[in-house]
C-alpha atoms as an extended CHARMM CRD file, in Angstrom:
* protein
*
       120  EXT
         1         1  UNK       CA            -12.3980000000      -39.3620000000       43.6990000000  PROA      1               0.0000000000
         2         2  UNK       CA            -11.4800000000      -35.9680000000       44.4040000000  PROA      2               0.0000000000
         3         3  UNK       CA             -8.0940000000      -36.1750000000       42.5920000000  PROA      3               0.0000000000
         4         4  UNK       CA             -9.8480000000      -37.6620000000       39.5570000000  PROA      4               0.0000000000
         5         5  UNK       CA            -12.2930000000      -34.6610000000       39.3060000000  PROA      5               0.0000000000
         6         6  UNK       CA             -9.5450000000      -32.1010000000       39.9390000000  PROA      6               0.0000000000
         7         7  UNK       CA             -7.3740000000      -33.7820000000       37.1570000000  PROA      7               0.0000000000
         8         8  UNK       CA            -10.3010000000      -33.6990000000       34.7090000000  PROA      8               0.0000000000
         9         9  UNK       CA            -11.1430000000      -30.3830000000       35.4000000000  PROA      9               0.0000000000
        10        10  UNK       CA             -7.5680000000      -29.1110000000       34.9880000000  PROA      10              0.0000000000
        11        11  UNK       CA             -7.0410000000      -31.2170000000       31.4600000000  PROA      11              0.0000000000
        12        12  UNK       CA            -10.5320000000      -29.7580000000       30.5710000000  PROA      12              0.0000000000
        13        13  UNK       CA             -9.2210000000      -26.0760000000       31.0630000000  PROA      13              0.0000000000
        14        14  UNK       CA             -5.8950000000      -26.9590000000       29.1440000000  PROA      14              0.0000000000
        15        15  UNK       CA             -8.0030000000      -28.2730000000       26.2930000000  PROA      15              0.0000000000
        16        16  UNK       CA            -10.3610000000      -25.1790000000       25.9410000000  PROA      16              0.0000000000
        17        17  UNK       CA             -7.2840000000      -22.6660000000       26.7200000000  PROA      17              0.0000000000
        18        18  UNK       CA             -5.6140000000      -24.4260000000       23.5330000000  PROA      18              0.0000000000
        19        19  UNK       CA             -8.8270000000      -24.5390000000       21.3570000000  PROA      19              0.0000000000
        20        20  UNK       CA             -9.2950000000      -20.8210000000       21.9880000000  PROA      20              0.0000000000
        21        21  UNK       CA             -5.4670000000      -20.0320000000       21.1680000000  PROA      21              0.0000000000
        22        22  UNK       CA             -6.1410000000      -22.0190000000       17.6770000000  PROA      22              0.0000000000
        23        23  UNK       CA             -9.0190000000      -20.0000000000       16.8460000000  PROA      23              0.0000000000
        24        24  UNK       CA             -7.5760000000      -16.3120000000       17.0860000000  PROA      24              0.0000000000
        25        25  UNK       CA             -8.2900000000      -14.1900000000       14.4530000000  PROA      25              0.0000000000
        26        26  UNK       CA             -5.8140000000      -13.5820000000       11.6350000000  PROA      26              0.0000000000
        27        27  UNK       CA             -4.0270000000      -10.8400000000       11.3850000000  PROA      27              0.0000000000
        28        28  UNK       CA             -5.1650000000       -7.8540000000        8.9610000000  PROA      28              0.0000000000
        29        29  UNK       CA             -3.2170000000       -7.3700000000        6.2610000000  PROA      29              0.0000000000
        30        30  UNK       CA             -2.4060000000       -3.4630000000        5.4920000000  PROA      30              0.0000000000
        31        31  UNK       CA             -4.4530000000       -1.5030000000        3.1410000000  PROA      31              0.0000000000
        32        32  UNK       CA             -2.6730000000       -1.1620000000       -0.0850000000  PROA      32              0.0000000000
        33        33  UNK       CA             -3.1160000000        2.6650000000       -0.3350000000  PROA      33              0.0000000000
        34        34  UNK       CA             -2.3500000000        3.3950000000        3.3460000000  PROA      34              0.0000000000
        35        35  UNK       CA              0.7650000000        1.0890000000        2.7810000000  PROA      35              0.0000000000
        36        36  UNK       CA              1.6250000000        3.5430000000        0.1230000000  PROA      36              0.0000000000
        37        37  UNK       CA              1.0940000000        6.3230000000        1.9980000000  PROA      37              0.0000000000
        38        38  UNK       CA              3.1790000000        5.4650000000        4.7130000000  PROA      38              0.0000000000
        39        39  UNK       CA              6.1810000000        4.3310000000        2.2240000000  PROA      39              0.0000000000
        40        40  UNK       CA              5.6270000000        7.6910000000        0.2030000000  PROA      40              0.0000000000
        41        41  UNK       CA              5.4520000000       10.1000000000        2.4760000000  PROA      41              0.0000000000
        42        42  UNK       CA              8.8740000000       10.1180000000        3.9620000000  PROA      42              0.0000000000
        43        43  UNK       CA              9.8230000000       10.9180000000        0.3390000000  PROA      43              0.0000000000
        44        44  UNK       CA              7.9960000000       13.8210000000        0.3290000000  PROA      44              0.0000000000
        45        45  UNK       CA              8.9440000000       15.7420000000        3.4040000000  PROA      45              0.0000000000
        46        46  UNK       CA             10.4230000000       19.0970000000        2.7910000000  PROA      46              0.0000000000
        47        47  UNK       CA              8.9860000000       19.3060000000       -0.4330000000  PROA      47              0.0000000000
        48        48  UNK       CA              5.4950000000       19.5400000000        0.6530000000  PROA      48              0.0000000000
        49        49  UNK       CA              3.2840000000       21.2430000000        3.4370000000  PROA      49              0.0000000000
        50        50  UNK       CA              1.1230000000       17.8380000000        3.9710000000  PROA      50              0.0000000000
        51        51  UNK       CA              3.0100000000       14.7400000000        2.3140000000  PROA      51              0.0000000000
        52        52  UNK       CA              0.2820000000       12.3300000000        3.5030000000  PROA      52              0.0000000000
        53        53  UNK       CA             -1.8970000000       14.3180000000        1.5980000000  PROA      53              0.0000000000
        54        54  UNK       CA              0.1410000000       14.2720000000       -1.4880000000  PROA      54              0.0000000000
        55        55  UNK       CA              0.9410000000       10.8530000000       -1.5200000000  PROA      55              0.0000000000
        56        56  UNK       CA             -2.6990000000        9.9350000000       -0.9270000000  PROA      56              0.0000000000
        57        57  UNK       CA             -3.8630000000       12.2640000000       -4.0430000000  PROA      57              0.0000000000
        58        58  UNK       CA             -1.0440000000       10.7620000000       -6.1120000000  PROA      58              0.0000000000
        59        59  UNK       CA             -2.2770000000        7.3550000000       -5.2890000000  PROA      59              0.0000000000
        60        60  UNK       CA             -6.2100000000        8.2910000000       -5.7310000000  PROA      60              0.0000000000
        61        61  UNK       CA             -6.1430000000       10.2850000000       -8.5640000000  PROA      61              0.0000000000
        62        62  UNK       CA             -2.4870000000       10.0480000000      -10.6620000000  PROA      62              0.0000000000
        63        63  UNK       CA             -1.8990000000        6.3190000000      -10.4250000000  PROA      63              0.0000000000
        64        64  UNK       CA             -5.5470000000        5.2130000000      -10.4470000000  PROA      64              0.0000000000
        65        65  UNK       CA             -5.7400000000        6.7910000000      -14.0750000000  PROA      65              0.0000000000
        66        66  UNK       CA             -3.4590000000        4.3540000000      -15.4190000000  PROA      66              0.0000000000
        67        67  UNK       CA             -5.6640000000        1.2390000000      -16.3120000000  PROA      67              0.0000000000
        68        68  UNK       CA             -2.7700000000       -1.1170000000      -16.8170000000  PROA      68              0.0000000000
        69        69  UNK       CA             -1.8720000000       -3.1740000000      -13.7800000000  PROA      69              0.0000000000
        70        70  UNK       CA              2.0760000000       -3.4020000000      -14.6220000000  PROA      70              0.0000000000
        71        71  UNK       CA              2.2550000000        0.3380000000      -15.6620000000  PROA      71              0.0000000000
        72        72  UNK       CA              0.1500000000        1.1550000000      -12.4810000000  PROA      72              0.0000000000
        73        73  UNK       CA              2.6710000000       -1.0570000000      -10.1290000000  PROA      73              0.0000000000
        74        74  UNK       CA              5.4190000000        0.4060000000      -11.5940000000  PROA      74              0.0000000000
        75        75  UNK       CA              4.1700000000        4.2670000000      -11.1780000000  PROA      75              0.0000000000
        76        76  UNK       CA              3.3600000000        3.2230000000       -7.6880000000  PROA      76              0.0000000000
        77        77  UNK       CA              6.9360000000        2.1050000000       -7.0310000000  PROA      77              0.0000000000
        78        78  UNK       CA              8.5150000000        4.8660000000       -8.5900000000  PROA      78              0.0000000000
        79        79  UNK       CA              6.9270000000        7.3540000000       -6.4510000000  PROA      79              0.0000000000
        80        80  UNK       CA              7.7460000000        5.5080000000       -3.2950000000  PROA      80              0.0000000000
        81        81  UNK       CA             11.3090000000        5.0290000000       -4.2420000000  PROA      81              0.0000000000
        82        82  UNK       CA             12.0000000000        8.5580000000       -5.5420000000  PROA      82              0.0000000000
        83        83  UNK       CA              9.2170000000       10.5460000000       -4.4680000000  PROA      83              0.0000000000
        84        84  UNK       CA              8.2890000000       11.7970000000       -7.8500000000  PROA      84              0.0000000000
        85        85  UNK       CA              6.4190000000       10.1760000000      -10.3610000000  PROA      85              0.0000000000
        86        86  UNK       CA              8.5680000000        7.7310000000      -12.4340000000  PROA      86              0.0000000000
        87        87  UNK       CA              8.6640000000        4.5760000000      -14.4220000000  PROA      87              0.0000000000
        88        88  UNK       CA             11.8270000000        2.6570000000      -14.8310000000  PROA      88              0.0000000000
        89        89  UNK       CA             11.8930000000        0.7670000000      -17.9730000000  PROA      89              0.0000000000
        90        90  UNK       CA             13.1630000000       -2.6340000000      -16.0810000000  PROA      90              0.0000000000
        91        91  UNK       CA              9.9080000000       -2.3780000000      -14.1090000000  PROA      91              0.0000000000
        92        92  UNK       CA              7.7010000000       -3.0700000000      -16.7340000000  PROA      92              0.0000000000
        93        93  UNK       CA              6.9920000000       -5.7420000000      -19.4700000000  PROA      93              0.0000000000
        94        94  UNK       CA              9.3140000000       -5.2180000000      -22.8790000000  PROA      94              0.0000000000
        95        95  UNK       CA              5.6870000000       -5.2780000000      -24.6290000000  PROA      95              0.0000000000
        96        96  UNK       CA              4.5070000000       -2.4220000000      -22.1000000000  PROA      96              0.0000000000
        97        97  UNK       CA              7.7050000000       -0.0550000000      -22.2770000000  PROA      97              0.0000000000
        98        98  UNK       CA              6.2160000000        1.9590000000      -25.4430000000  PROA      98              0.0000000000
        99        99  UNK       CA              3.3300000000        2.8290000000      -23.0650000000  PROA      99              0.0000000000
       100       100  UNK       CA              5.5400000000        4.4240000000      -20.5600000000  PROA      100             0.0000000000
       101       101  UNK       CA              5.4960000000        7.9740000000      -22.3600000000  PROA      101             0.0000000000
       102       102  UNK       CA              1.5560000000        8.2520000000      -23.0240000000  PROA      102             0.0000000000
       103       103  UNK       CA              1.0510000000        7.0470000000      -19.5080000000  PROA      103             0.0000000000
       104       104  UNK       CA              2.7860000000       10.2230000000      -18.1590000000  PROA      104             0.0000000000
       105       105  UNK       CA              0.8920000000       12.2320000000      -20.5700000000  PROA      105             0.0000000000
       106       106  UNK       CA             -2.1300000000       10.8910000000      -18.8820000000  PROA      106             0.0000000000
       107       107  UNK       CA             -1.2980000000       11.4700000000      -15.3470000000  PROA      107             0.0000000000
       108       108  UNK       CA              0.4280000000       14.9230000000      -16.1870000000  PROA      108             0.0000000000
       109       109  UNK       CA             -2.8640000000       16.8570000000      -14.8290000000  PROA      109             0.0000000000
       110       110  UNK       CA             -3.7830000000       14.6340000000      -11.9530000000  PROA      110             0.0000000000
       111       111  UNK       CA             -0.3590000000       14.6660000000      -10.7860000000  PROA      111             0.0000000000
       112       112  UNK       CA              0.2440000000       18.5430000000      -10.6330000000  PROA      112             0.0000000000
       113       113  UNK       CA             -3.2890000000       19.0060000000       -8.9950000000  PROA      113             0.0000000000
       114       114  UNK       CA             -1.8950000000       16.6030000000       -6.0430000000  PROA      114             0.0000000000
       115       115  UNK       CA              1.6320000000       18.1920000000       -5.9630000000  PROA      115             0.0000000000
       116       116  UNK       CA              0.3070000000       21.8690000000       -5.4280000000  PROA      116             0.0000000000
       117       117  UNK       CA             -3.2200000000       21.4600000000       -4.5720000000  PROA      117             0.0000000000
       118       118  UNK       CA             -3.5690000000       17.8370000000       -3.1450000000  PROA      118             0.0000000000
       119       119  UNK       CA             -7.1510000000       18.6480000000       -1.0250000000  PROA      119             0.0000000000
       120       120  UNK       CA             -9.0390000000       18.8910000000       -4.5780000000  PROA      120             0.0000000000
């Protein structure tokens, strides 16, 4: 009888343990802004005194000024890959490639502000 009771307790502990292991909270996905700053900052080292501030500002102000998703993603990619605002024509659909020039005109002022006074 005692053996059965111990066996039942052992089985119930194993069951509870396996259920708890399955109910773990899913890992949090990285915040897109934080991930951008993490990838961008190394490109800004040596160019700017506070690379994280410059990258955060570019994300929050320059890229945010671009409404089109494809152009914004291409701009963010260009910044993280080169350290400067750039858009390769291959990164946007052919139908939107004519918008690359006007996009740079739109982001010129916030980009300069970010690079030379990112705190504002």
